[in-house]
mmCIF file of C-alpha atoms in Angstrom:
data_model
loop_
_atom_site.group_PDB
_atom_site.id
_atom_site.type_symbol
_atom_site.label_atom_id
_atom_site.label_comp_id
_atom_site.label_asym_id
_atom_site.label_seq_id
_atom_site.Cartn_x
_atom_site.Cartn_y
_atom_site.Cartn_z
ATOM 1 C CA MET A 1 51.231 8.995 114.437
ATOM 2 C CA SER A 2 49.008 8.998 112.102
ATOM 3 C CA TYR A 3 49.605 8.563 108.558
ATOM 4 C CA THR A 4 48.256 9.852 105.400
ATOM 5 C CA ILE A 5 46.659 7.484 102.599
ATOM 6 C CA LEU A 6 45.686 8.832 99.211
ATOM 7 C CA VAL A 7 42.775 6.764 97.975
ATOM 8 C CA ALA A 8 42.078 7.210 93.627
ATOM 9 C CA GLU A 9 39.360 5.811 92.967
ATOM 10 C CA ASP A 10 36.840 7.251 90.376
ATOM 11 C CA ASP A 11 33.541 5.310 92.287
ATOM 12 C CA MET A 12 32.322 7.931 94.759
ATOM 13 C CA ASP A 13 30.582 4.808 97.094
ATOM 14 C CA ILE A 14 33.273 3.462 97.034
ATOM 15 C CA ALA A 15 35.719 6.180 97.618
ATOM 16 C CA ASN A 16 34.603 7.116 100.349
ATOM 17 C CA LEU A 17 33.568 3.673 101.875
ATOM 18 C CA LEU A 18 37.500 3.082 102.091
ATOM 19 C CA GLU A 19 37.231 7.027 103.233
ATOM 20 C CA LEU A 20 35.188 5.920 106.502
ATOM 21 C CA TYR A 21 36.939 3.114 107.504
ATOM 22 C CA LEU A 22 40.440 4.388 107.212
ATOM 23 C CA LYS A 23 39.630 7.580 108.634
ATOM 24 C CA SER A 24 38.269 5.192 111.763
ATOM 25 C CA ASN A 25 41.390 3.596 112.145
ATOM 26 C CA ASP A 26 43.065 7.123 112.850
ATOM 27 C CA TYR A 27 44.541 7.534 108.544
ATOM 28 C CA ASN A 28 44.582 11.143 107.932
ATOM 29 C CA VAL A 29 42.900 10.276 104.181
ATOM 30 C CA LEU A 30 43.046 11.888 100.376
ATOM 31 C CA VAL A 31 41.211 11.331 97.767
ATOM 32 C CA ALA A 32 41.046 11.811 94.014
ATOM 33 C CA ARG A 33 38.172 11.202 91.694
ATOM 34 C CA ASP A 34 40.561 9.959 88.712
ATOM 35 C CA GLY A 35 44.706 9.685 88.205
ATOM 36 C CA LEU A 36 44.890 13.630 87.314
ATOM 37 C CA GLU A 37 43.987 14.709 90.466
ATOM 38 C CA ALA A 38 45.728 11.928 93.055
ATOM 39 C CA TYR A 39 48.786 12.863 91.158
ATOM 40 C CA ASP A 40 48.440 16.936 92.057
ATOM 41 C CA ILE A 41 48.084 15.146 95.766
ATOM 42 C CA ILE A 42 50.714 13.426 95.674
ATOM 43 C CA THR A 43 52.473 17.006 93.979
ATOM 44 C CA LYS A 44 51.194 18.901 96.517
ATOM 45 C CA HIS A 45 51.029 16.359 100.598
ATOM 46 C CA GLU A 46 53.451 14.509 101.739
ATOM 47 C CA VAL A 47 51.676 10.621 101.391
ATOM 48 C CA ASP A 48 52.569 7.557 102.585
ATOM 49 C CA LEU A 49 50.103 5.179 101.008
ATOM 50 C CA ALA A 50 48.379 4.817 98.456
ATOM 51 C CA VAL A 51 44.879 2.971 96.953
ATOM 52 C CA LEU A 52 45.152 3.246 94.153
ATOM 53 C CA ASP A 53 41.900 2.179 90.914
ATOM 54 C CA ILE A 54 43.584 1.110 88.227
ATOM 55 C CA MET A 55 40.687 2.164 85.854
ATOM 56 C CA MET A 56 40.922 5.788 86.251
ATOM 57 C CA PRO A 57 39.573 7.942 83.513
ATOM 58 C CA ASN A 58 42.171 10.763 82.644
ATOM 59 C CA MET A 59 45.639 9.010 83.295
ATOM 60 C CA ASP A 60 44.875 5.316 84.662
ATOM 61 C CA GLY A 61 46.139 3.431 87.769
ATOM 62 C CA TYR A 62 49.036 1.849 85.213
ATOM 63 C CA GLU A 63 50.572 5.346 84.340
ATOM 64 C CA LEU A 64 49.820 7.425 88.012
ATOM 65 C CA THR A 65 51.348 4.859 89.434
ATOM 66 C CA MET A 66 54.616 4.854 86.698
ATOM 67 C CA LYS A 67 54.703 8.153 87.609
ATOM 68 C CA ILE A 68 54.924 8.464 90.598
ATOM 69 C CA ARG A 69 58.053 5.460 90.854
ATOM 70 C CA LYS A 70 59.726 8.682 89.286
ATOM 71 C CA ASP A 71 60.700 10.320 92.783
ATOM 72 C CA HIS A 72 58.116 8.085 95.523
ATOM 73 C CA ASN A 73 58.966 5.138 96.630
ATOM 74 C CA PHE A 74 55.953 4.410 99.114
ATOM 75 C CA PRO A 75 53.828 1.770 99.301
ATOM 76 C CA ILE A 76 50.601 1.604 96.541
ATOM 77 C CA ILE A 77 47.936 -1.417 96.304
ATOM 78 C CA PHE A 78 46.423 -1.838 93.578
ATOM 79 C CA LEU A 79 42.183 -1.990 93.926
ATOM 80 C CA SER A 80 40.898 -3.168 90.547
ATOM 81 C CA ALA A 81 37.458 -5.430 89.363
ATOM 82 C CA LYS A 82 40.491 -7.049 86.951
ATOM 83 C CA ASN A 83 41.027 -9.606 88.653
ATOM 84 C CA GLN A 84 42.913 -12.226 85.983
ATOM 85 C CA ASP A 85 46.612 -13.256 87.503
ATOM 86 C CA SER A 86 48.161 -11.857 84.533
ATOM 87 C CA ASP A 87 46.443 -8.399 85.631
ATOM 88 C CA LYS A 88 47.532 -8.911 89.218
ATOM 89 C CA ILE A 89 51.314 -9.713 87.427
ATOM 90 C CA LEU A 90 50.501 -6.465 85.197
ATOM 91 C CA GLY A 91 49.781 -4.381 88.082
ATOM 92 C CA LEU A 92 53.165 -5.940 90.349
ATOM 93 C CA ASN A 93 55.517 -5.212 87.626
ATOM 94 C CA MET A 94 54.836 -1.928 87.149
ATOM 95 C CA GLY A 95 55.728 -0.767 90.545
ATOM 96 C CA ALA A 96 52.704 -1.724 92.893
ATOM 97 C CA ASP A 97 53.008 -3.754 96.274
ATOM 98 C CA ASP A 98 50.123 -5.246 96.632
ATOM 99 C CA TYR A 99 46.874 -6.049 94.463
ATOM 100 C CA MET A 100 43.286 -7.062 95.707
ATOM 101 C CA THR A 101 40.479 -7.169 94.003
ATOM 102 C CA LYS A 102 37.072 -5.547 93.775
ATOM 103 C CA PRO A 103 34.545 -6.685 94.976
ATOM 104 C CA PHE A 104 36.850 -6.681 98.603
ATOM 105 C CA ASN A 105 36.023 -6.645 102.316
ATOM 106 C CA PRO A 106 36.938 -3.086 103.732
ATOM 107 C CA LEU A 107 38.645 -4.505 107.011
ATOM 108 C CA GLU A 108 40.894 -6.776 104.824
ATOM 109 C CA ILE A 109 42.090 -3.510 102.870
ATOM 110 C CA VAL A 110 42.609 -1.453 106.222
ATOM 111 C CA ALA A 111 44.419 -4.993 107.559
ATOM 112 C CA ARG A 112 46.484 -4.697 104.273
ATOM 113 C CA VAL A 113 47.159 -1.019 104.204
ATOM 114 C CA LYS A 114 48.253 -1.207 108.139
ATOM 115 C CA SER A 115 50.765 -4.083 107.295
ATOM 116 C CA ASN A 116 51.936 -2.421 104.108
ATOM 117 C CA LEU A 117 52.625 0.355 106.179
ATOM 118 C CA ARG A 118 54.538 -1.439 108.891
ATOM 119 C CA ARG A 119 56.897 -3.285 106.617
ATOM 120 C CA TYR A 120 57.900 -0.106 104.635
ATOM 121 C CA TYR A 121 58.079 2.090 108.060
ATOM 122 C CA GLU A 122 59.265 -0.129 110.824
ATOM 123 C CA LEU A 123 62.260 -1.003 108.084
ATOM 124 C CA ASN A 124 63.097 2.498 107.150
ATOM 125 C CA ASP A 125 63.472 3.832 110.261
ATOM 126 C CA LYS A 126 65.772 5.989 110.818
ATOM 127 C CA HIS A 127 66.785 5.042 114.407
ATOM 128 C CA GLU A 128 68.077 2.258 113.359
ATOM 129 C CA THR A 129 71.930 2.844 112.475
ATOM 130 C CA ASP A 130 73.534 0.481 113.228
ATOM 131 C CA GLY A 131 74.117 -2.956 111.521
ATOM 132 C CA SER A 132 72.348 -1.134 108.468
ATOM 133 C CA ILE A 133 74.616 -1.372 106.087
ATOM 134 C CA TYR A 134 75.274 -5.155 104.986
ATOM 135 C CA THR A 135 76.995 -6.593 101.431
ATOM 136 C CA ILE A 136 77.397 -9.994 99.757
ATOM 137 C CA LYS A 137 79.354 -10.399 96.934
ATOM 138 C CA ASP A 138 78.542 -7.216 94.174
ATOM 139 C CA LEU A 139 75.219 -6.253 95.781
ATOM 140 C CA THR A 140 75.379 -3.454 98.554
ATOM 141 C CA ILE A 141 72.031 -2.548 100.996
ATOM 142 C CA ASP A 142 71.230 1.262 103.233
ATOM 143 C CA LEU A 143 68.889 0.044 105.330
ATOM 144 C CA GLU A 144 68.815 3.627 106.440
ATOM 145 C CA LYS A 145 68.733 5.317 102.812
ATOM 146 C CA MET A 146 66.810 2.242 101.041
ATOM 147 C CA SER A 147 68.442 1.955 98.857
ATOM 148 C CA ALA A 148 70.530 -1.251 96.882
ATOM 149 C CA LYS A 149 73.448 -1.489 94.695
ATOM 150 C CA LYS A 150 74.795 -3.516 92.427
ATOM 151 C CA GLY A 151 79.032 -3.736 91.535
ATOM 152 C CA GLY A 152 77.960 0.854 93.046
ATOM 153 C CA GLN A 153 75.092 1.342 90.919
ATOM 154 C CA GLU A 154 71.907 2.356 92.726
ATOM 155 C CA VAL A 155 69.694 -0.238 91.869
ATOM 156 C CA VAL A 156 65.963 0.885 91.733
ATOM 157 C CA LEU A 157 63.745 -1.209 93.991
ATOM 158 C CA THR A 158 60.037 -1.049 94.878
ATOM 159 C CA PRO A 159 59.580 -1.232 98.845
ATOM 160 C CA THR A 160 58.759 -5.022 98.604
ATOM 161 C CA GLU A 161 61.508 -6.052 96.050
ATOM 162 C CA PHE A 162 63.884 -3.940 98.898
ATOM 163 C CA LYS A 163 62.410 -5.992 101.722
ATOM 164 C CA ILE A 164 62.793 -9.301 100.326
ATOM 165 C CA LEU A 165 66.165 -8.375 99.417
ATOM 166 C CA ALA A 166 66.785 -6.954 102.638
ATOM 167 C CA LEU A 167 65.150 -10.436 104.562
ATOM 168 C CA LEU A 168 67.975 -12.840 102.521
ATOM 169 C CA MET A 169 70.897 -10.504 102.419
ATOM 170 C CA LYS A 170 70.866 -9.753 106.080
ATOM 171 C CA HIS A 171 70.683 -14.201 106.972
ATOM 172 C CA PRO A 172 72.402 -15.054 103.754
ATOM 173 C CA GLY A 173 73.270 -19.406 103.914
ATOM 174 C CA ARG A 174 69.455 -19.370 105.308
ATOM 175 C CA VAL A 175 66.449 -20.963 103.579
ATOM 176 C CA PHE A 176 63.399 -18.764 103.638
ATOM 177 C CA THR A 177 60.377 -20.959 102.694
ATOM 178 C CA LYS A 178 58.203 -18.312 100.846
ATOM 179 C CA ALA A 179 55.296 -18.352 103.732
ATOM 180 C CA GLN A 180 57.664 -16.840 106.184
ATOM 181 C CA ILE A 181 58.668 -14.387 103.288
ATOM 182 C CA CYS A 182 55.004 -13.095 102.647
ATOM 183 C CA GLU A 183 54.688 -12.921 106.758
ATOM 184 C CA SER A 184 58.202 -11.372 106.785
ATOM 185 C CA THR A 185 57.944 -8.594 103.087
ATOM 186 C CA PHE A 186 53.456 -8.457 103.719
ATOM 187 C CA GLY A 187 53.142 -8.454 107.576
ATOM 188 C CA ASP A 188 50.590 -11.184 107.516
ATOM 189 C CA TYR A 189 50.216 -14.322 105.576
ATOM 190 C CA TYR A 190 47.226 -14.550 102.361
ATOM 191 C CA ASP A 191 46.767 -16.988 101.494
ATOM 192 C CA THR A 192 47.010 -15.295 98.350
ATOM 193 C CA ASP A 193 50.318 -13.955 98.820
ATOM 194 C CA ASP A 194 52.694 -16.615 97.510
ATOM 195 C CA ASN A 195 51.523 -15.605 93.706
ATOM 196 C CA SER A 196 52.522 -12.246 95.304
ATOM 197 C CA MET A 197 55.504 -12.661 96.206
ATOM 198 C CA MET A 198 57.058 -14.820 93.679
ATOM 199 C CA VAL A 199 55.869 -12.258 90.834
ATOM 200 C CA HIS A 200 57.961 -9.934 93.168
ATOM 201 C CA ILE A 201 60.982 -11.786 93.280
ATOM 202 C CA SER A 202 60.928 -12.700 89.741
ATOM 203 C CA LYS A 203 60.723 -9.130 88.695
ATOM 204 C CA LEU A 204 64.194 -8.871 91.459
ATOM 205 C CA ARG A 205 65.965 -10.868 90.025
ATOM 206 C CA GLU A 206 65.558 -9.431 86.577
ATOM 207 C CA LYS A 207 66.245 -6.445 88.097
ATOM 208 C CA LEU A 208 69.989 -7.663 89.536
ATOM 209 C CA GLY A 209 70.477 -9.593 86.571
ATOM 210 C CA ASP A 210 70.387 -12.491 88.415
ATOM 211 C CA ASP A 211 69.895 -15.967 86.145
ATOM 212 C CA SER A 212 67.150 -18.097 87.339
ATOM 213 C CA LYS A 213 69.010 -21.212 85.290
ATOM 214 C CA ASN A 214 72.225 -20.174 87.183
ATOM 215 C CA PRO A 215 71.630 -17.795 89.887
ATOM 216 C CA LYS A 216 74.522 -15.312 91.074
ATOM 217 C CA TYR A 217 72.549 -13.886 93.704
ATOM 218 C CA ILE A 218 68.820 -15.768 94.326
ATOM 219 C CA ARG A 219 68.858 -19.457 94.648
ATOM 220 C CA ASN A 220 65.910 -21.947 94.532
ATOM 221 C CA ILE A 221 65.951 -24.058 96.875
ATOM 222 C CA ARG A 222 63.371 -26.548 95.388
ATOM 223 C CA GLY A 223 60.724 -27.935 97.520
ATOM 224 C CA ILE A 224 61.599 -24.945 100.177
ATOM 225 C CA GLY A 225 62.160 -21.555 99.158
ATOM 226 C CA TYR A 226 64.913 -19.245 98.679
ATOM 227 C CA LYS A 227 68.491 -17.928 99.609
ATOM 228 C CA ILE A 228 71.187 -16.223 99.246
ATOM 229 C CA ASP A 229 74.658 -17.203 100.447
ATOM 230 C CA LYS A 230 77.456 -15.491 101.585
ATOM 231 C CA GLU A 231 79.881 -16.601 98.525
#
């Protein structure tokens, strides 16, 4: 299967470089010069993953991501010159699944694209229907539909948040280290992933209404990692 990647970047030198490397790895590539053009492409084409610059004319990457997340769950990777931790946290909270800073190694971008596609579409494999529904307490996840519910009410999660919750719920009582969660959800482990993963877990807890000081669902085992108990 050939995946379609949207690249939204107003610097055409960067956009052309990304297009070259992605096409050399057999991806279909759609390029947009600003946020409005990118959103127009999404309404007209099937997009499997988006690489978005943040500081774009007409509509920036933050606003574009919020519009995308109203209707789509495909992975989003931010690529930005904004390199402060606060920028990364904001981007992940907005709904992005990954965040890379400029200047960048195009080979790492390709690796990130591959890992995000793998973890999203392998987990969402329509052929895997057996054992696709897991329930713990009042939480239920459906791997086939990529849906999560709490008390019967749907909880809207990003693909990364869903992957983390699915990993923990499929193995209740088991403690996963940060590195194990990163490898399972990000596909590959990078030294810079720890902070990103913790932001995703914090956002997931927030959406579940889970108090980190008195958790009902996700427990932090100090110095080791995280788990969800059966009861």
